[in-house]
Amino acid sequence: MTDVTHPEASVPPTIGQVTFGDIGAALRAGWSDFKSAPAFGLFFALFYVIGGIVIYLELGVLEQSYWIIPVGLGFPLLAPFLAVGLYEVSRRIETGEELDWAKILGAVVNQKDRQFPSIAMVLIMGFMFWVFVAHLVFTLFMGLEPLTNITSDWREALLNRNGITMLLVGSAVGGGMAFIAFSITVTSLPLLLDRELDFITAMISSFQLVIQNLIPMLAWGAVITVLMVLAMLPFFLGLFVIMPVLGHATWHLYRRSMSFDD
């Protein structure tokens, strides 16, 4: 009978202080990593661009293009999981390891045997739940209005009491869900790539980091949101630059905000 040797579990990280200077430094380091290895950034960003375009075209076929707004806002919830390849590239640049395609892709594929599938399910379920809630809010408020083609006459559909209330309620609910998703994922996936921890511990550590550094981390979340929205406006093509930079920057923010006693 063959003995299976499992890696030794890592101790939970020590949560550090995050400043606005750390955010700026992380973004500069992210840009530097992207310039150092642009082929990897463009390759991994391609999945976001194709995914965004496919979703948009599918909604167009269904004549439900207006759903691109909630779907587009929820789409970044999947970004941390899909960016694991960028974390690996930044880790290798940091440690001076070879930027080998086979090794980097292998490191990504190998995450299927670790904690990534579990946390990926949390993110995907969160994304699906957000789409469901967006539909529910729309139905609760706009179902009271006369049938209107929102794509051709959005002013009549939205610029009334029910439409404005729907936008306010939807924004409040979406903002709360986005905060929770952001808090449990902002550093949990880089942490799981770097250390042998269970995904619950990783999410708790990430949430603690946000709560203990609320203002700077909210600023980081705002930076991500603004850049992602701008990147999606030119038919998602801006993601070719924004996604790699943010992915690399997330790794550096993780390294600046968490430390270990070993």
GROMACS .gro file of C-alpha atoms in nm:
model
  262
    1MET     CA    1   0.000   0.000   0.000
    2THR     CA    2   0.145   0.337  -0.102
    3ASP     CA    3   0.167   0.609   0.156
    4VAL     CA    4   0.037   0.948   0.041
    5THR     CA    5   0.240   1.239   0.171
    6HIS     CA    6   0.046   1.558   0.216
    7PRO     CA    7   0.214   1.900   0.240
    8GLU     CA    8   0.241   2.038   0.589
    9ALA     CA    9  -0.036   2.281   0.672
   10SER     CA   10   0.063   2.646   0.695
   11VAL     CA   11  -0.012   2.864   0.992
   12PRO     CA   12  -0.274   3.136   0.935
   13PRO     CA   13  -0.126   3.470   0.829
   14THR     CA   14  -0.069   3.772   1.048
   15ILE     CA   15  -0.289   4.056   0.928
   16GLY     CA   16  -0.094   4.374   0.867
   17GLN     CA   17  -0.180   4.737   0.809
   18VAL     CA   18  -0.271   4.859   0.462
   19THR     CA   19  -0.213   5.221   0.365
   20PHE     CA   20  -0.298   5.420   0.056
   21GLY     CA   21   0.072   5.408  -0.021
   22ASP     CA   22   0.053   5.028  -0.031
   23ILE     CA   23  -0.229   5.048  -0.286
   24GLY     CA   24  -0.027   5.278  -0.509
   25ALA     CA   25   0.282   5.059  -0.474
   26ALA     CA   26   0.079   4.746  -0.558
   27LEU     CA   27  -0.057   4.908  -0.874
   28ARG     CA   28   0.290   5.017  -0.983
   29ALA     CA   29   0.423   4.667  -0.918
   30GLY     CA   30   0.130   4.521  -1.111
   31TRP     CA   31   0.207   4.741  -1.410
   32SER     CA   32   0.574   4.644  -1.386
   33ASP     CA   33   0.489   4.272  -1.385
   34PHE     CA   34   0.261   4.315  -1.684
   35LYS     CA   35   0.535   4.492  -1.879
   36SER     CA   36   0.785   4.222  -1.776
   37ALA     CA   37   0.564   3.935  -1.897
   38PRO     CA   38   0.294   4.079  -2.128
   39ALA     CA   39   0.230   3.751  -2.311
   40PHE     CA   40   0.103   3.586  -1.994
   41GLY     CA   41  -0.116   3.883  -1.907
   42LEU     CA   42  -0.271   3.894  -2.253
   43PHE     CA   43  -0.325   3.519  -2.254
   44PHE     CA   44  -0.512   3.507  -1.924
   45ALA     CA   45  -0.704   3.828  -2.003
   46LEU     CA   46  -0.827   3.668  -2.326
   47PHE     CA   47  -1.062   3.447  -2.122
   48TYR     CA   48  -1.226   3.754  -1.969
   49VAL     CA   49  -1.263   3.930  -2.302
   50ILE     CA   50  -1.412   3.627  -2.477
   51GLY     CA   51  -1.639   3.555  -2.179
   52GLY     CA   52  -1.767   3.912  -2.172
   53ILE     CA   53  -1.830   3.924  -2.546
   54VAL     CA   54  -2.008   3.587  -2.544
   55ILE     CA   55  -2.237   3.695  -2.259
   56TYR     CA   56  -2.318   4.021  -2.434
   57LEU     CA   57  -2.393   3.854  -2.767
   58GLU     CA   58  -2.603   3.587  -2.600
   59LEU     CA   59  -2.812   3.849  -2.424
   60GLY     CA   60  -2.848   4.027  -2.757
   61VAL     CA   61  -2.981   3.710  -2.921
   62LEU     CA   62  -3.230   3.675  -2.638
   63GLU     CA   63  -3.322   4.043  -2.680
   64GLN     CA   64  -3.228   4.103  -2.319
   65SER     CA   65  -2.922   4.324  -2.369
   66TYR     CA   66  -3.025   4.539  -2.072
   67TRP     CA   67  -2.918   4.254  -1.844
   68ILE     CA   68  -2.558   4.329  -1.940
   69ILE     CA   69  -2.557   4.588  -1.660
   70PRO     CA   70  -2.615   4.350  -1.365
   71VAL     CA   71  -2.427   4.070  -1.538
   72GLY     CA   72  -2.138   4.302  -1.615
   73LEU     CA   73  -2.125   4.418  -1.253
   74GLY     CA   74  -2.134   4.059  -1.130
   75PHE     CA   75  -1.883   3.928  -1.384
   76PRO     CA   76  -1.582   4.061  -1.185
   77LEU     CA   77  -1.684   3.831  -0.896
   78LEU     CA   78  -1.525   3.551  -1.098
   79ALA     CA   79  -1.210   3.751  -1.169
   80PRO     CA   80  -1.005   3.646  -0.865
   81PHE     CA   81  -1.042   3.278  -0.948
   82LEU     CA   82  -0.959   3.321  -1.315
   83ALA     CA   83  -0.658   3.540  -1.229
   84VAL     CA   84  -0.468   3.263  -1.050
   85GLY     CA   85  -0.229   3.237  -1.345
   86LEU     CA   86  -0.139   3.603  -1.299
   87TYR     CA   87  -0.069   3.543  -0.930
   88GLU     CA   88   0.166   3.261  -1.025
   89VAL     CA   89   0.350   3.483  -1.274
   90SER     CA   90   0.396   3.754  -1.010
   91ARG     CA   91   0.511   3.497  -0.756
   92ARG     CA   92   0.775   3.369  -0.998
   93ILE     CA   93   0.893   3.719  -1.085
   94GLU     CA   94   0.923   3.793  -0.714
   95THR     CA   95   1.121   3.478  -0.637
   96GLY     CA   96   1.328   3.487  -0.956
   97GLU     CA   97   1.190   3.158  -1.085
   98GLU     CA   98   1.171   3.083  -1.456
   99LEU     CA   99   0.865   3.212  -1.641
  100ASP     CA  100   0.801   2.885  -1.818
  101TRP     CA  101   0.464   2.834  -1.987
  102ALA     CA  102   0.443   2.467  -1.897
  103LYS     CA  103   0.522   2.530  -1.531
  104ILE     CA  104   0.286   2.825  -1.497
  105LEU     CA  105  -0.004   2.648  -1.668
  106GLY     CA  106   0.079   2.337  -1.468
  107ALA     CA  107   0.061   2.535  -1.146
  108VAL     CA  108  -0.283   2.662  -1.249
  109VAL     CA  109  -0.410   2.314  -1.338
  110ASN     CA  110  -0.270   2.166  -1.017
  111GLN     CA  111  -0.496   2.394  -0.811
  112LYS     CA  112  -0.782   2.154  -0.888
  113ASP     CA  113  -0.636   1.922  -0.624
  114ARG     CA  114  -0.615   2.193  -0.359
  115GLN     CA  115  -0.871   2.435  -0.216
  116PHE     CA  116  -0.948   2.630  -0.532
  117PRO     CA  117  -1.249   2.423  -0.647
  118SER     CA  118  -1.423   2.491  -0.316
  119ILE     CA  119  -1.371   2.864  -0.321
  120ALA     CA  120  -1.451   2.873  -0.693
  121MET     CA  121  -1.791   2.726  -0.613
  122VAL     CA  122  -1.847   2.999  -0.356
  123LEU     CA  123  -1.769   3.264  -0.618
  124ILE     CA  124  -1.979   3.105  -0.891
  125MET     CA  125  -2.275   3.058  -0.658
  126GLY     CA  126  -2.238   3.420  -0.550
  127PHE     CA  127  -2.240   3.532  -0.914
  128MET     CA  128  -2.549   3.324  -0.993
  129PHE     CA  129  -2.725   3.448  -0.681
  130TRP     CA  130  -2.654   3.808  -0.780
  131VAL     CA  131  -2.807   3.752  -1.126
  132PHE     CA  132  -3.113   3.595  -0.958
  133VAL     CA  133  -3.147   3.888  -0.717
  134ALA     CA  134  -3.111   4.138  -1.002
  135HIS     CA  135  -3.394   3.964  -1.189
  136LEU     CA  136  -3.604   3.956  -0.872
  137VAL     CA  137  -3.558   4.326  -0.799
  138PHE     CA  138  -3.638   4.411  -1.161
  139THR     CA  139  -3.956   4.200  -1.151
  140LEU     CA  140  -4.074   4.339  -0.817
  141PHE     CA  141  -4.059   4.698  -0.934
  142MET     CA  142  -4.084   4.696  -1.312
  143GLY     CA  143  -4.353   4.429  -1.313
  144LEU     CA  144  -4.587   4.700  -1.190
  145GLU     CA  145  -4.524   4.910  -1.502
  146PRO     CA  146  -4.690   4.878  -1.844
  147LEU     CA  147  -4.491   4.654  -2.078
  148THR     CA  148  -4.210   4.867  -2.222
  149ASN     CA  149  -3.913   4.785  -2.445
  150ILE     CA  150  -3.640   4.901  -2.209
  151THR     CA  151  -3.372   4.880  -2.477
  152SER     CA  152  -3.547   5.128  -2.707
  153ASP     CA  153  -3.718   5.354  -2.452
  154TRP     CA  154  -3.519   5.331  -2.131
  155ARG     CA  155  -3.614   5.683  -2.018
  156GLU     CA  156  -3.983   5.598  -2.004
  157ALA     CA  157  -3.906   5.263  -1.839
  158LEU     CA  158  -3.666   5.385  -1.574
  159LEU     CA  159  -3.727   5.755  -1.512
  160ASN     CA  160  -4.037   5.707  -1.300
  161ARG     CA  161  -4.102   5.624  -0.937
  162ASN     CA  162  -4.077   5.246  -0.975
  163GLY     CA  163  -3.777   5.266  -1.205
  164ILE     CA  164  -3.580   5.496  -0.977
  165THR     CA  165  -3.674   5.289  -0.670
  166MET     CA  166  -3.560   4.975  -0.850
  167LEU     CA  167  -3.224   5.134  -0.930
  168LEU     CA  168  -3.177   5.248  -0.569
  169VAL     CA  169  -3.277   4.914  -0.416
  170GLY     CA  170  -3.077   4.717  -0.671
  171SER     CA  171  -2.771   4.931  -0.610
  172ALA     CA  172  -2.800   4.891  -0.232
  173VAL     CA  173  -2.845   4.513  -0.250
  174GLY     CA  174  -2.576   4.474  -0.513
  175GLY     CA  175  -2.338   4.693  -0.316
  176GLY     CA  176  -2.383   4.481  -0.004
  177MET     CA  177  -2.327   4.158  -0.194
  178ALA     CA  178  -2.027   4.306  -0.373
  179PHE     CA  179  -1.873   4.409  -0.041
  180ILE     CA  180  -1.906   4.057   0.099
  181ALA     CA  181  -1.768   3.898  -0.217
  182PHE     CA  182  -1.481   4.145  -0.227
  183SER     CA  183  -1.401   4.098   0.141
  184ILE     CA  184  -1.374   3.718   0.129
  185THR     CA  185  -1.179   3.701  -0.197
  186VAL     CA  186  -0.952   4.005  -0.214
  187THR     CA  187  -0.653   3.813  -0.076
  188SER     CA  188  -0.786   3.461  -0.019
  189LEU     CA  189  -0.689   3.322  -0.359
  190PRO     CA  190  -0.332   3.457  -0.363
  191LEU     CA  191  -0.308   3.318  -0.010
  192LEU     CA  192  -0.427   2.974  -0.122
  193LEU     CA  193  -0.178   2.974  -0.408
  194ASP     CA  194   0.105   3.070  -0.176
  195ARG     CA  195   0.025   2.857   0.132
  196GLU     CA  196  -0.131   2.528   0.236
  197LEU     CA  197  -0.452   2.650   0.400
  198ASP     CA  198  -0.817   2.552   0.383
  199PHE     CA  199  -1.044   2.788   0.192
  200ILE     CA  200  -1.248   2.880   0.500
  201THR     CA  201  -0.937   3.006   0.680
  202ALA     CA  202  -0.832   3.192   0.366
  203MET     CA  203  -1.170   3.366   0.334
  204ILE     CA  204  -1.178   3.455   0.703
  205SER     CA  205  -0.825   3.598   0.682
  206SER     CA  206  -0.923   3.805   0.378
  207PHE     CA  207  -1.236   3.933   0.553
  208GLN     CA  208  -1.035   4.026   0.863
  209LEU     CA  209  -0.791   4.219   0.646
  210VAL     CA  210  -1.074   4.426   0.498
  211ILE     CA  211  -1.240   4.496   0.834
  212GLN     CA  212  -0.913   4.594   1.003
  213ASN     CA  213  -0.816   4.822   0.713
  214LEU     CA  214  -1.165   4.927   0.605
  215ILE     CA  215  -1.101   5.266   0.444
  216PRO     CA  216  -0.792   5.174   0.239
  217MET     CA  217  -0.948   4.843   0.132
  218LEU     CA  218  -1.270   5.015   0.029
  219ALA     CA  219  -1.054   5.248  -0.176
  220TRP     CA  220  -0.889   4.943  -0.335
  221GLY     CA  221  -1.233   4.802  -0.413
  222ALA     CA  222  -1.334   5.134  -0.569
  223VAL     CA  223  -1.020   5.134  -0.784
  224ILE     CA  224  -1.101   4.783  -0.907
  225THR     CA  225  -1.464   4.876  -0.981
  226VAL     CA  226  -1.383   5.195  -1.172
  227LEU     CA  227  -1.106   5.035  -1.378
  228MET     CA  228  -1.317   4.728  -1.455
  229VAL     CA  229  -1.613   4.940  -1.571
  230LEU     CA  230  -1.387   5.152  -1.793
  231ALA     CA  231  -1.223   4.837  -1.930
  232MET     CA  232  -1.559   4.684  -2.023
  233LEU     CA  233  -1.692   4.990  -2.203
  234PRO     CA  234  -1.499   4.947  -2.532
  235PHE     CA  235  -1.657   4.604  -2.591
  236PHE     CA  236  -1.448   4.447  -2.310
  237LEU     CA  237  -1.121   4.510  -2.497
  238GLY     CA  238  -0.979   4.722  -2.216
  239LEU     CA  239  -0.964   4.406  -2.008
  240PHE     CA  240  -0.655   4.305  -2.205
  241VAL     CA  241  -0.461   4.560  -2.000
  242ILE     CA  242  -0.669   4.624  -1.689
  243MET     CA  243  -0.715   4.261  -1.586
  244PRO     CA  244  -0.345   4.164  -1.591
  245VAL     CA  245  -0.244   4.480  -1.407
  246LEU     CA  246  -0.511   4.430  -1.138
  247GLY     CA  247  -0.428   4.060  -1.110
  248HIS     CA  248  -0.058   4.125  -1.058
  249ALA     CA  249  -0.135   4.417  -0.825
  250THR     CA  250  -0.359   4.194  -0.612
  251TRP     CA  251  -0.067   3.958  -0.556
  252HIS     CA  252   0.155   4.244  -0.442
  253LEU     CA  253  -0.114   4.384  -0.213
  254TYR     CA  254  -0.147   4.040  -0.056
  255ARG     CA  255   0.228   4.023   0.000
  256ARG     CA  256   0.226   4.367   0.158
  257SER     CA  257  -0.072   4.304   0.384
  258MET     CA  258  -0.008   3.954   0.521
  259SER     CA  259   0.296   3.800   0.683
  260PHE     CA  260   0.391   3.464   0.831
  261ASP     CA  261   0.598   3.361   1.130
  262ASP     CA  262   0.788   3.085   0.947
   0.00000   0.00000   0.00000
